[in-house]
PDB file of C-alpha atoms in Angstrom:
ATOM      1  CA  MET A 243      55.738  96.618 109.531  1.00 45.00           C
ATOM      2  CA  ALA A 244      56.370  99.678 107.389  1.00 51.00           C
ATOM      3  CA  LEU A 245      59.561  99.931 105.350  1.00 47.00           C
ATOM      4  CA  LEU A 246      61.982 102.781 105.884  1.00 43.00           C
ATOM      5  CA  PRO A 247      61.889 105.537 103.255  1.00 47.00           C
ATOM      6  CA  VAL A 248      64.081 104.658 100.262  1.00 42.00           C
ATOM      7  CA  GLU A 249      66.747 107.261 101.144  1.00 47.00           C
ATOM      8  CA  ARG A 250      67.170 105.686 104.606  1.00 46.00           C
ATOM      9  CA  ARG A 251      67.609 102.152 103.170  1.00 41.00           C
ATOM     10  CA  GLY A 252      70.834 103.088 101.359  1.00 45.00           C
ATOM     11  CA  ALA A 253      69.282 103.149  97.880  1.00 44.00           C
ATOM     12  CA  PRO A 254      69.511 106.256  95.697  1.00 46.00           C
ATOM     13  CA  PRO A 255      66.292 108.204  95.361  1.00 45.00           C
ATOM     14  CA  PRO A 256      64.252 107.173  92.301  1.00 48.00           C
ATOM     15  CA  ASP A 257      64.807 110.516  90.559  1.00 51.00           C
ATOM     16  CA  GLY A 258      68.541 110.025  90.053  1.00 51.00           C
ATOM     17  CA  GLU A 259      71.920 108.767  91.186  1.00 48.00           C
ATOM     18  CA  SER A 260      73.396 110.147  94.387  1.00 48.00           C
ATOM     19  CA  PRO A 261      76.955 111.549  94.290  1.00 49.00           C
ATOM     20  CA  ALA A 262      79.756 108.987  94.721  1.00 48.00           C
ATOM     21  CA  SER A 263      80.615 110.342  98.178  1.00 46.00           C
ATOM     22  CA  GLN A 264      77.063 109.607  99.440  1.00 46.00           C
ATOM     23  CA  ARG A 265      76.642 106.090  98.024  1.00 44.00           C
ATOM     24  CA  VAL A 266      76.458 103.092 100.320  1.00 42.00           C
ATOM     25  CA  TYR A 267      78.876 100.369  99.225  1.00 44.00           C
ATOM     26  CA  LEU A 268      78.155  96.737  99.975  1.00 43.00           C
ATOM     27  CA  ASP A 269      81.891  95.958  99.715  1.00 53.00           C
ATOM     28  CA  SER A 270      82.964  98.569 102.274  1.00 73.00           C
ATOM     29  CA  ASN A 271      84.730  95.922 104.419  1.00 86.00           C
ATOM     30  CA  LEU A 272      86.875  94.871 101.443  1.00 92.00           C
ATOM     31  CA  ARG A 273      87.556  98.502 100.558  1.00 91.00           C
ATOM     32  CA  ARG A 274      88.747  99.096 104.122  1.00 93.00           C
ATOM     33  CA  TRP A 275      90.889  95.946 103.993  1.00 95.00           C
ATOM     34  CA  PHE A 276      92.529  97.032 100.713  1.00 94.00           C
ATOM     35  CA  ALA A 277      93.082 100.559 102.088  1.00 94.00           C
ATOM     36  CA  ARG A 278      94.968  99.009 105.009  1.00 96.00           C
ATOM     37  CA  ASN A 279      97.386  97.390 102.508  1.00 96.00           C
ATOM     38  CA  LEU A 280      98.404 100.600 100.740  1.00 97.00           C
ATOM     39  CA  GLY A 281     102.067 101.570 101.036  1.00 96.00           C
ATOM     40  CA  LEU A 282     105.525 100.074 100.541  1.00 97.00           C
ATOM     41  CA  TRP A 283     106.255  96.550 101.825  1.00 98.00           C
ATOM     42  CA  ARG A 284     109.425  94.425 102.129  1.00 98.00           C
ATOM     43  CA  SER A 285     108.540  90.826 101.313  1.00 98.00           C
ATOM     44  CA  ARG A 286     110.716  87.963 102.632  1.00 98.00           C
ATOM     45  CA  ARG A 287     109.671  84.891 100.651  1.00 98.00           C
ATOM     46  CA  GLN A 288     110.141  81.145 100.733  1.00 98.00           C
ATOM     47  CA  TYR A 289     109.156  79.096  97.676  1.00 98.00           C
ATOM     48  CA  VAL A 290     108.742  75.322  97.894  1.00 98.00           C
ATOM     49  CA  PHE A 291     108.498  73.735  94.449  1.00 97.00           C
ATOM     50  CA  LYS A 292     106.996  70.369  93.512  1.00 95.00           C
ATOM     51  CA  ASN A 293     110.454  68.762  93.220  1.00 93.00           C
ATOM     52  CA  GLU A 294     111.086  69.867  96.866  1.00 94.00           C
ATOM     53  CA  GLU A 295     113.465  72.606  95.748  1.00 97.00           C
ATOM     54  CA  VAL A 296     113.328  75.488  98.248  1.00 98.00           C
ATOM     55  CA  LEU A 297     114.326  79.034  97.250  1.00 98.00           C
ATOM     56  CA  PHE A 298     114.315  82.324  99.135  1.00 98.00           C
ATOM     57  CA  LEU A 299     113.717  85.776  97.689  1.00 98.00           C
ATOM     58  CA  ASP A 300     113.474  89.327  99.071  1.00 98.00           C
ATOM     59  CA  MET A 301     111.157  91.625  97.152  1.00 98.00           C
ATOM     60  CA  MET A 302     109.719  95.122  97.463  1.00 98.00           C
ATOM     61  CA  ILE A 303     106.011  95.724  96.782  1.00 97.00           C
ATOM     62  CA  ARG A 304     104.256  99.070  96.460  1.00 97.00           C
ATOM     63  CA  VAL A 305     100.448  99.114  96.650  1.00 97.00           C
ATOM     64  CA  GLU A 306      98.763 102.327  95.467  1.00 96.00           C
ATOM     65  CA  ILE A 307      95.229 103.448  94.721  1.00 94.00           C
ATOM     66  CA  PHE A 308      94.086 105.611  91.838  1.00 92.00           C
ATOM     67  CA  ALA A 309      91.989 108.686  92.566  1.00 88.00           C
ATOM     68  CA  GLU A 310      88.370 107.504  92.669  1.00 76.00           C
ATOM     69  CA  SER A 311      86.665 107.319  89.326  1.00 61.00           C
ATOM     70  CA  ARG A 312      83.187 108.634  88.599  1.00 54.00           C
ATOM     71  CA  VAL A 313      81.708 105.130  88.848  1.00 58.00           C
ATOM     72  CA  GLY A 314      83.261 104.660  92.281  1.00 72.00           C
ATOM     73  CA  LYS A 315      85.134 101.390  91.670  1.00 86.00           C
ATOM     74  CA  PRO A 316      88.455 101.328  93.561  1.00 91.00           C
ATOM     75  CA  HIS A 317      91.358 100.811  91.168  1.00 92.00           C
ATOM     76  CA  TYR A 318      94.808  99.790  92.467  1.00 94.00           C
ATOM     77  CA  ARG A 319      98.357  99.536  91.163  1.00 95.00           C
ATOM     78  CA  MET A 320     100.790  96.967  92.558  1.00 95.00           C
ATOM     79  CA  SER A 321     104.418  97.212  91.528  1.00 96.00           C
ATOM     80  CA  TRP A 322     107.285  94.948  92.554  1.00 96.00           C
ATOM     81  CA  TRP A 323     111.053  94.623  92.222  1.00 97.00           C
ATOM     82  CA  PRO A 324     113.815  92.627  93.962  1.00 97.00           C
ATOM     83  CA  GLU A 325     115.354  94.159  97.050  1.00 97.00           C
ATOM     84  CA  HIS A 326     118.804  92.752  96.115  1.00 96.00           C
ATOM     85  CA  GLU A 327     120.399  91.257  93.024  1.00 95.00           C
ATOM     86  CA  THR A 328     119.604  87.560  92.806  1.00 96.00           C
ATOM     87  CA  ASP A 329     119.778  84.628  90.389  1.00 96.00           C
ATOM     88  CA  PHE A 330     116.235  83.570  91.350  1.00 97.00           C
ATOM     89  CA  PHE A 331     114.771  84.936  88.089  1.00 96.00           C
ATOM     90  CA  ASP A 332     117.393  83.137  85.979  1.00 96.00           C
ATOM     91  CA  ARG A 333     116.558  79.895  87.771  1.00 96.00           C
ATOM     92  CA  LYS A 334     112.775  80.485  87.637  1.00 94.00           C
ATOM     93  CA  PRO A 335     112.037  82.490  84.461  1.00 92.00           C
ATOM     94  CA  ARG A 336     108.265  82.140  84.967  1.00 89.00           C
ATOM     95  CA  TYR A 337     108.563  84.900  87.597  1.00 92.00           C
ATOM     96  CA  GLN A 338     109.050  88.534  86.580  1.00 92.00           C
ATOM     97  CA  ARG A 339     111.956  90.390  88.206  1.00 94.00           C
ATOM     98  CA  GLU A 340     109.868  93.573  88.284  1.00 95.00           C
ATOM     99  CA  GLY A 341     106.500  94.608  87.016  1.00 94.00           C
ATOM    100  CA  VAL A 342     103.199  96.352  87.477  1.00 95.00           C
ATOM    101  CA  MET A 343      99.696  94.982  87.843  1.00 94.00           C
ATOM    102  CA  GLU A 344      96.517  97.039  87.974  1.00 94.00           C
ATOM    103  CA  ALA A 345      93.359  95.711  89.593  1.00 95.00           C
ATOM    104  CA  THR A 346      89.801  96.905  90.084  1.00 94.00           C
ATOM    105  CA  LEU A 347      87.667  95.859  93.041  1.00 94.00           C
ATOM    106  CA  MET A 348      84.206  94.854  91.814  1.00 92.00           C
ATOM    107  CA  GLY A 349      82.192  93.666  94.814  1.00 90.00           C
ATOM    108  CA  HIS A 350      83.846  90.415  95.928  1.00 93.00           C
ATOM    109  CA  GLN A 351      85.950  90.078  92.787  1.00 95.00           C
ATOM    110  CA  LEU A 352      89.229  91.605  91.726  1.00 95.00           C
ATOM    111  CA  LEU A 353      89.723  92.201  87.999  1.00 94.00           C
ATOM    112  CA  ARG A 354      93.483  92.036  87.372  1.00 94.00           C
ATOM    113  CA  SER A 355      95.441  93.317  84.381  1.00 93.00           C
ATOM    114  CA  ARG A 356      97.659  90.230  84.732  1.00 89.00           C
ATOM    115  CA  ALA A 357      97.478  86.938  86.564  1.00 83.00           C
ATOM    116  CA  TYR A 358      99.855  85.806  89.259  1.00 77.00           C
ATOM    117  CA  LEU A 359     101.951  83.412  87.154  1.00 76.00           C
ATOM    118  CA  GLU A 360     100.938  84.363  83.598  1.00 82.00           C
ATOM    119  CA  GLU A 361     100.600  87.624  81.679  1.00 85.00           C
ATOM    120  CA  VAL A 362      96.869  87.257  81.038  1.00 89.00           C
ATOM    121  CA  GLU A 363      93.984  89.244  82.463  1.00 91.00           C
ATOM    122  CA  SER A 364      92.241  87.394  85.258  1.00 91.00           C
ATOM    123  CA  ARG A 365      89.341  87.562  87.659  1.00 94.00           C
ATOM    124  CA  THR A 366      89.930  86.680  91.302  1.00 95.00           C
ATOM    125  CA  ARG A 367      87.206  85.775  93.776  1.00 97.00           C
ATOM    126  CA  ILE A 368      87.697  87.230  97.276  1.00 97.00           C
ATOM    127  CA  ARG A 369      86.444  85.724 100.534  1.00 96.00           C
ATOM    128  CA  GLN A 370      86.848  87.732 103.713  1.00 94.00           C
ATOM    129  CA  VAL A 371      87.700  85.496 106.691  1.00 94.00           C
ATOM    130  CA  ASP A 372      87.572  88.296 109.268  1.00 93.00           C
ATOM    131  CA  GLU A 373      88.547  91.963 109.448  1.00 93.00           C
ATOM    132  CA  HIS A 374      92.251  91.079 109.094  1.00 96.00           C
ATOM    133  CA  GLU A 375      92.337  88.218 106.546  1.00 97.00           C
ATOM    134  CA  VAL A 376      91.112  87.561 103.013  1.00 97.00           C
ATOM    135  CA  VAL A 377      91.429  84.614 100.648  1.00 98.00           C
ATOM    136  CA  PHE A 378      91.989  85.220  96.932  1.00 97.00           C
ATOM    137  CA  GLU A 379      90.992  82.400  94.535  1.00 97.00           C
ATOM    138  CA  SER A 380      92.076  82.646  90.897  1.00 95.00           C
ATOM    139  CA  HIS A 381      91.626  80.268  87.968  1.00 94.00           C
ATOM    140  CA  TYR A 382      93.283  80.966  84.596  1.00 92.00           C
ATOM    141  CA  LEU A 383      94.801  78.913  81.797  1.00 91.00           C
ATOM    142  CA  ASP A 384      95.834  75.679  83.555  1.00 93.00           C
ATOM    143  CA  TRP A 385      96.457  77.291  86.982  1.00 94.00           C
ATOM    144  CA  ASP A 386      94.393  77.382  90.179  1.00 96.00           C
ATOM    145  CA  VAL A 387      95.809  79.701  92.856  1.00 96.00           C
ATOM    146  CA  GLN A 388      94.716  80.280  96.461  1.00 97.00           C
ATOM    147  CA  GLU A 389      96.311  83.113  98.438  1.00 97.00           C
ATOM    148  CA  TYR A 390      95.696  83.720 102.136  1.00 98.00           C
ATOM    149  CA  THR A 391      96.719  87.235 103.234  1.00 98.00           C
ATOM    150  CA  ARG A 392      96.526  88.332 106.865  1.00 98.00           C
ATOM    151  CA  LEU A 393      97.346  91.759 108.328  1.00 97.00           C
ATOM    152  CA  ILE A 394      99.134  91.531 111.694  1.00 97.00           C
ATOM    153  CA  ASP A 395     100.055  93.835 114.583  1.00 97.00           C
ATOM    154  CA  GLN A 396      97.975  96.845 113.600  1.00 95.00           C
ATOM    155  CA  ASP A 397      98.887  96.457 109.910  1.00 96.00           C
ATOM    156  CA  ARG A 398     102.654  96.690 110.425  1.00 97.00           C
ATOM    157  CA  PHE A 399     103.097  93.173 109.022  1.00 98.00           C
ATOM    158  CA  ARG A 400     101.417  90.856 106.521  1.00 98.00           C
ATOM    159  CA  SER A 401     101.568  87.106 106.269  1.00 98.00           C
ATOM    160  CA  ARG A 402     100.822  85.501 102.916  1.00 98.00           C
ATOM    161  CA  ALA A 403     100.541  81.812 102.046  1.00 98.00           C
ATOM    162  CA  ILE A 404     100.055  81.010  98.357  1.00 97.00           C
ATOM    163  CA  TYR A 405      99.236  77.594  96.884  1.00 98.00           C
ATOM    164  CA  SER A 406      99.463  77.124  93.095  1.00 96.00           C
ATOM    165  CA  TRP A 407      98.152  74.049  91.271  1.00 97.00           C
ATOM    166  CA  GLN A 408      98.906  73.425  87.603  1.00 95.00           C
ATOM    167  CA  LYS A 409      96.594  70.964  85.851  1.00 96.00           C
ATOM    168  CA  GLY A 410      95.449  69.716  89.264  1.00 95.00           C
ATOM    169  CA  ASP A 411      98.946  69.100  90.724  1.00 97.00           C
ATOM    170  CA  LEU A 412     100.237  71.255  93.580  1.00 97.00           C
ATOM    171  CA  GLU A 413     103.311  72.871  91.977  1.00 97.00           C
ATOM    172  CA  ILE A 414     104.328  75.735  94.280  1.00 97.00           C
ATOM    173  CA  VAL A 415     103.791  76.652  97.941  1.00 98.00           C
ATOM    174  CA  GLU A 416     104.905  80.115  99.031  1.00 97.00           C
ATOM    175  CA  HIS A 417     105.224  81.789 102.419  1.00 98.00           C
ATOM    176  CA  HIS A 418     105.750  85.558 102.527  1.00 98.00           C
ATOM    177  CA  HIS A 419     106.499  87.594 105.637  1.00 98.00           C
ATOM    178  CA  GLU A 420     106.025  91.270 104.809  1.00 98.00           C
ATOM    179  CA  THR A 421     106.943  94.387 106.751  1.00 98.00           C
ATOM    180  CA  ARG A 422     105.452  97.811 106.041  1.00 97.00           C
ATOM    181  CA  LEU A 423     108.195 100.345 105.258  1.00 97.00           C
ATOM    182  CA  GLU A 424     106.018 103.310 104.232  1.00 95.00           C
ATOM    183  CA  ASP A 425     102.386 104.251 104.678  1.00 92.00           C
ATOM    184  CA  ALA A 426     100.103 104.995 101.756  1.00 88.00           C
ATOM    185  CA  SER A 427     101.049 107.754  99.362  1.00 86.00           C
ATOM    186  CA  ALA A 428      98.568 110.184  97.795  1.00 86.00           C
ATOM    187  CA  PRO A 429      96.178 108.556  95.290  1.00 88.00           C
ATOM    188  CA  ILE A 430      97.446 108.373  91.726  1.00 89.00           C
ATOM    189  CA  ASP A 431      95.847 111.074  89.587  1.00 84.00           C
ATOM    190  CA  THR A 432      93.975 109.519  86.647  1.00 72.00           C
ATOM    191  CA  GLU A 433      93.887 112.644  84.478  1.00 58.00           C
TER     192      GLU A 433
END
């Protein structure tokens, strides 16, 4: 059986790199999934801590994408802040009241400018369950974190369940119900 010509197999021709707009991306499903998450979300959260303490928190999350770089790696910005004044952050100082994280999608990994519970760069492995759900697995310092995120009802809602182990002990279980308030904005200009 003869092979297809190289240009029909998705590989760039041997004489040079094809333009970014004509490249075939192996992670196109993840790119589509991330694109479906762009916009402003209201996040209603329940935290269950190891000592059985249960706290609730309402947050706002904005997910944006940077204009595509020359190398074609999608780069995102996630920013968050509380919807209302709360004493949650006084009671749980490990959590930041507001902040920004940038992340780059590299195949089935997400390179983050900060980790979920610590201000250290981290690498997250991504598994796609189906077209609507992904699982993020992160390991940094003495934390192991699994996050299950599912888009619901034509991307109007998200459900997130997050499990955080510290030194092998399950410390925090979170449930987030999120509602989209705004669709994606224009990509952030990188120049």
